[in-house]
Amino acid sequence: MTAIPGQPLRYAVALSATALLVSGCGLGAELDREVNPEREPASGATRPGPSGTGGPSDLSLGPRPTAGPSTPAEPPCPPSGVSMAPGMVSATMGLRAMSVRAINCGKDVLELNGYPDIRVRGLDRQLFDVTVLKGTEPITAMDDPGPRRIRLKPGQSAYTSLVWRYSAVDASTLRGSGVYVEIGTAKGAPRETIEPDGGLDIGETGMLGTTAWQRSPEDDGGETGADGGRPTAPPPSATPAG
């Protein structure tokens, strides 16, 4: 047979296709030969599925189990049995406020009566010269119930509100910002260090007001304070008045 000039490639392809058909080899067999050139027995083997994982087709597996959302581990309870949790800092026209919760994470009943014990440190861990007040005046007017006896069962909490006025802070060095706040439930009690979001831009010679510990609203449970009054709920984000 004489090849038509200009069509040598088509002619060769046609001959190859004819040879495959005559020998009984289809396209699937040729692909198998490429994957398994030694022609090893296929017993127990499966052809790669559409996902290319080497297992059966994903369509035959049904829904695959998925890992559930991971639950963040609770922080360990300090030896004091009290864990401190800072809230968000609220800022209004140079006035700042933040609440801090004292959570009874121990096994015994925790009793509070009064104001927190606080020290403030800068980025370099040096103590600030800050006057910590029992109450919020003269910084601002905020509802402070004053000292009252509070008993917290394990898992219950109380809160205090911190207020201060903005003072100049060097944004590059954070000089004048209280990055670390060491807080205890009372004078002489173990302190825990917390890091308020954004720090306390209180300056190095400012004042920090506090309110007495109050039972958290969710742990009220209908109990009354030692003076017979109900504990008051903190305003949203502990925003001071005026």
Short mmCIF file of C-alpha atoms in Angstrom, two decimals:
data_model
loop_
_atom_site.label_atom_id
_atom_site.label_comp_id
_atom_site.label_asym_id
_atom_site.label_seq_id
_atom_site.Cartn_x
_atom_site.Cartn_y
_atom_site.Cartn_z
CA MET A 1 0.00 0.00 0.00
CA THR A 2 1.31 3.41 -0.91
CA ALA A 3 0.92 6.16 1.71
CA ILE A 4 -0.75 9.30 0.52
CA PRO A 5 1.74 12.15 0.61
CA GLY A 6 1.15 14.52 3.54
CA GLN A 7 -0.62 11.91 5.70
CA PRO A 8 2.14 9.67 7.16
CA LEU A 9 1.14 10.44 10.80
CA ARG A 10 -2.55 9.62 10.32
CA TYR A 11 -1.61 6.41 8.59
CA ALA A 12 0.65 5.31 11.47
CA VAL A 13 -2.04 6.08 14.07
CA ALA A 14 -4.58 4.08 12.12
CA LEU A 15 -2.26 1.06 11.97
CA SER A 16 -1.66 1.24 15.73
CA ALA A 17 -5.38 1.37 16.50
CA THR A 18 -6.00 -1.63 14.20
CA ALA A 19 -3.28 -3.62 15.97
CA LEU A 20 -4.85 -2.99 19.35
CA LEU A 21 -8.27 -4.12 18.17
CA VAL A 22 -6.91 -7.30 16.58
CA SER A 23 -4.98 -8.30 19.70
CA GLY A 24 -8.09 -7.84 21.84
CA CYS A 25 -6.56 -4.99 23.84
CA GLY A 26 -8.88 -2.09 24.48
CA LEU A 27 -8.04 1.32 25.83
CA GLY A 28 -8.74 0.20 29.42
CA ALA A 29 -6.26 -2.70 29.10
CA GLU A 30 -3.62 -0.37 27.72
CA LEU A 31 -4.08 1.98 30.70
CA ASP A 32 -3.79 -0.97 33.07
CA ARG A 33 -0.53 -1.93 31.41
CA GLU A 34 0.82 1.58 31.98
CA VAL A 35 -0.14 1.45 35.68
CA ASN A 36 0.96 -2.17 36.22
CA PRO A 37 3.69 -2.95 33.67
CA GLU A 38 4.64 -6.22 35.46
CA ARG A 39 1.04 -7.45 35.15
CA GLU A 40 0.93 -8.43 38.82
CA PRO A 41 -2.25 -10.21 40.01
CA ALA A 42 -4.95 -7.75 40.93
CA SER A 43 -6.49 -9.90 43.67
CA GLY A 44 -7.31 -7.72 46.67
CA ALA A 45 -6.24 -4.60 44.78
CA THR A 46 -8.55 -1.80 43.88
CA ARG A 47 -8.38 0.63 41.07
CA PRO A 48 -7.72 4.24 42.14
CA GLY A 49 -10.98 6.12 42.61
CA PRO A 50 -11.73 9.54 41.20
CA SER A 51 -9.96 11.17 44.13
CA GLY A 52 -6.67 9.44 43.26
CA THR A 53 -6.29 8.09 46.80
CA GLY A 54 -5.60 4.50 45.69
CA GLY A 55 -8.77 3.23 47.42
CA PRO A 56 -12.27 2.50 46.20
CA SER A 57 -14.20 5.22 44.51
CA ASP A 58 -15.26 7.94 46.96
CA LEU A 59 -18.79 7.56 45.65
CA SER A 60 -19.07 4.13 47.32
CA LEU A 61 -17.87 5.27 50.74
CA GLY A 62 -20.80 7.43 51.80
CA PRO A 63 -20.38 10.39 54.14
CA ARG A 64 -17.03 10.50 55.88
CA PRO A 65 -16.88 11.31 59.59
CA THR A 66 -15.54 14.76 60.30
CA ALA A 67 -13.75 15.89 63.39
CA GLY A 68 -15.92 18.07 65.62
CA PRO A 69 -14.87 21.54 66.70
CA SER A 70 -12.08 21.47 69.24
CA THR A 71 -12.98 22.79 72.69
CA PRO A 72 -10.35 25.15 74.08
CA ALA A 73 -8.88 23.84 77.29
CA GLU A 74 -9.72 25.80 80.41
CA PRO A 75 -6.77 27.56 82.00
CA PRO A 76 -5.44 25.81 85.09
CA CYS A 77 -6.76 27.02 88.42
CA PRO A 78 -4.10 28.95 90.41
CA PRO A 79 -3.11 27.61 93.85
CA SER A 80 -5.18 30.43 95.40
CA GLY A 81 -8.34 28.91 93.94
CA VAL A 82 -9.24 32.22 92.26
CA SER A 83 -8.91 32.95 88.55
CA MET A 84 -9.05 36.55 87.26
CA ALA A 85 -10.69 37.32 83.89
CA PRO A 86 -10.43 40.88 82.45
CA GLY A 87 -13.25 42.35 80.38
CA MET A 88 -13.06 44.76 77.46
CA VAL A 89 -11.83 48.31 77.96
CA SER A 90 -14.50 50.95 77.33
CA ALA A 91 -13.38 54.45 76.27
CA THR A 92 -15.54 57.59 76.29
CA MET A 93 -14.08 61.09 75.88
CA GLY A 94 -10.87 60.31 77.74
CA LEU A 95 -12.58 58.22 80.42
CA ARG A 96 -11.74 54.52 80.57
CA ALA A 97 -13.41 51.60 82.35
CA MET A 98 -12.92 47.85 82.57
CA SER A 99 -14.42 45.07 84.66
CA VAL A 100 -12.47 42.15 86.14
CA ARG A 101 -14.13 38.94 87.27
CA ALA A 102 -12.85 36.84 90.17
CA ILE A 103 -13.90 33.23 89.52
CA ASN A 104 -13.91 30.68 92.30
CA CYS A 105 -12.22 27.78 90.51
CA GLY A 106 -11.31 25.99 93.72
CA LYS A 107 -13.20 23.42 95.80
CA ASP A 108 -14.07 25.59 98.80
CA VAL A 109 -16.41 28.51 99.34
CA LEU A 110 -14.68 31.86 98.68
CA GLU A 111 -15.58 34.87 100.79
CA LEU A 112 -15.06 38.44 99.57
CA ASN A 113 -15.68 41.66 101.45
CA GLY A 114 -14.21 44.90 100.13
CA TYR A 115 -12.00 46.14 97.34
CA PRO A 116 -9.38 44.43 95.17
CA ASP A 117 -5.67 44.83 95.81
CA ILE A 118 -3.98 46.11 92.64
CA ARG A 119 -0.52 46.93 91.33
CA VAL A 120 0.23 48.16 87.79
CA ARG A 121 3.42 47.47 85.80
CA GLY A 122 4.68 48.72 82.45
CA LEU A 123 6.08 46.85 79.50
CA ASP A 124 9.45 46.67 81.27
CA ARG A 125 7.73 45.12 84.33
CA GLN A 126 8.58 48.17 86.42
CA LEU A 127 5.93 49.36 88.90
CA PHE A 128 3.90 52.43 87.99
CA ASP A 129 3.47 55.26 90.48
CA VAL A 130 -0.31 54.92 90.44
CA THR A 131 -2.72 55.75 93.26
CA VAL A 132 -5.32 52.98 93.54
CA LEU A 133 -8.53 54.33 95.07
CA LYS A 134 -11.27 52.56 97.02
CA GLY A 135 -14.14 54.01 95.06
CA THR A 136 -14.32 55.89 91.76
CA GLU A 137 -14.30 59.54 92.84
CA PRO A 138 -12.80 61.98 91.96
CA ILE A 139 -12.24 60.22 88.63
CA THR A 140 -15.93 59.82 87.83
CA ALA A 141 -19.32 58.98 89.31
CA MET A 142 -20.08 55.28 89.21
CA ASP A 143 -22.41 53.14 91.28
CA ASP A 144 -20.20 51.60 93.96
CA PRO A 145 -22.12 49.50 96.50
CA GLY A 146 -19.24 49.61 98.95
CA PRO A 147 -17.92 46.63 100.89
CA ARG A 148 -20.35 43.78 101.47
CA ARG A 149 -19.89 40.16 102.41
CA ILE A 150 -20.10 37.83 99.40
CA ARG A 151 -19.82 34.06 99.53
CA LEU A 152 -18.97 32.35 96.24
CA LYS A 153 -19.48 28.64 95.76
CA PRO A 154 -17.11 26.78 93.39
CA GLY A 155 -17.78 27.98 89.84
CA GLN A 156 -19.38 31.29 90.91
CA SER A 157 -17.80 34.71 90.36
CA ALA A 158 -17.78 38.35 91.44
CA TYR A 159 -16.61 41.45 89.62
CA THR A 160 -14.99 44.81 90.22
CA SER A 161 -14.89 47.80 87.87
CA LEU A 162 -11.70 49.78 87.23
CA VAL A 163 -11.87 53.38 85.98
CA TRP A 164 -9.18 55.87 84.97
CA ARG A 165 -8.55 58.97 82.88
CA TYR A 166 -6.48 58.87 79.72
CA SER A 167 -2.93 60.16 80.08
CA ALA A 168 -0.32 60.59 77.35
CA VAL A 169 1.21 57.32 76.20
CA ASP A 170 4.12 56.84 73.80
CA ALA A 171 2.59 54.59 71.13
CA SER A 172 5.97 53.25 70.01
CA THR A 173 7.32 52.29 73.44
CA LEU A 174 4.03 52.06 75.41
CA ARG A 175 5.66 54.25 78.04
CA GLY A 176 2.90 55.38 80.38
CA SER A 177 0.72 52.34 79.64
CA GLY A 178 -0.05 49.74 82.28
CA VAL A 179 0.52 46.56 80.34
CA TYR A 180 0.36 44.23 83.33
CA VAL A 181 -2.15 44.46 86.18
CA GLU A 182 -1.53 42.39 89.30
CA ILE A 183 -4.82 41.92 91.12
CA GLY A 184 -5.84 40.07 94.28
CA THR A 185 -9.20 39.69 95.97
CA ALA A 186 -8.01 41.68 99.02
CA LYS A 187 -4.87 43.11 100.60
CA GLY A 188 -2.53 40.25 101.44
CA ALA A 189 -4.27 37.78 99.08
CA PRO A 190 -2.30 36.20 96.22
CA ARG A 191 -2.28 38.38 93.11
CA GLU A 192 -2.78 37.18 89.57
CA THR A 193 -1.31 39.04 86.59
CA ILE A 194 -3.69 39.96 83.77
CA GLU A 195 -3.02 41.83 80.53
CA PRO A 196 -5.90 44.18 79.61
CA ASP A 197 -6.55 44.52 75.89
CA GLY A 198 -4.71 47.67 74.86
CA GLY A 199 -3.33 48.23 78.35
CA LEU A 200 -4.22 50.96 80.85
CA ASP A 201 -3.24 54.29 79.24
CA ILE A 202 -3.11 55.77 82.70
CA GLY A 203 0.25 57.52 82.59
CA GLU A 204 2.88 57.10 85.26
CA THR A 205 1.40 59.40 87.91
CA GLY A 206 -2.33 58.83 87.45
CA MET A 207 -5.15 57.46 89.56
CA LEU A 208 -7.06 54.20 89.24
CA GLY A 209 -10.54 53.93 90.73
CA THR A 210 -12.11 50.64 91.80
CA THR A 211 -15.49 49.42 92.97
CA ALA A 212 -16.00 46.89 95.73
CA TRP A 213 -16.52 43.27 94.72
CA GLN A 214 -20.07 42.49 93.62
CA ARG A 215 -21.63 39.13 92.85
CA SER A 216 -21.89 38.49 89.10
CA PRO A 217 -25.53 38.70 87.94
CA GLU A 218 -25.53 35.17 86.53
CA ASP A 219 -24.51 33.85 89.97
CA ASP A 220 -27.03 35.90 91.93
CA GLY A 221 -29.34 32.95 92.57
CA GLY A 222 -31.69 35.12 94.61
CA GLU A 223 -29.14 35.62 97.39
CA THR A 224 -28.83 38.93 99.19
CA GLY A 225 -25.82 40.71 100.57
CA ALA A 226 -25.01 41.12 104.25
CA ASP A 227 -26.95 44.41 104.31
CA GLY A 228 -30.03 42.79 102.79
CA GLY A 229 -29.58 44.53 99.44
CA ARG A 230 -29.49 42.74 96.10
CA PRO A 231 -26.21 42.96 94.18
CA THR A 232 -26.38 45.35 91.27
CA ALA A 233 -25.54 44.25 87.71
CA PRO A 234 -22.59 45.89 85.99
CA PRO A 235 -23.50 48.30 83.19
CA PRO A 236 -22.68 47.05 79.66
CA SER A 237 -18.89 46.95 79.26
CA ALA A 238 -18.60 48.74 82.64
CA THR A 239 -19.15 52.19 81.13
CA PRO A 240 -18.92 54.88 83.84
CA ALA A 241 -21.43 57.69 84.09
CA GLY A 242 -20.00 61.12 83.40
#
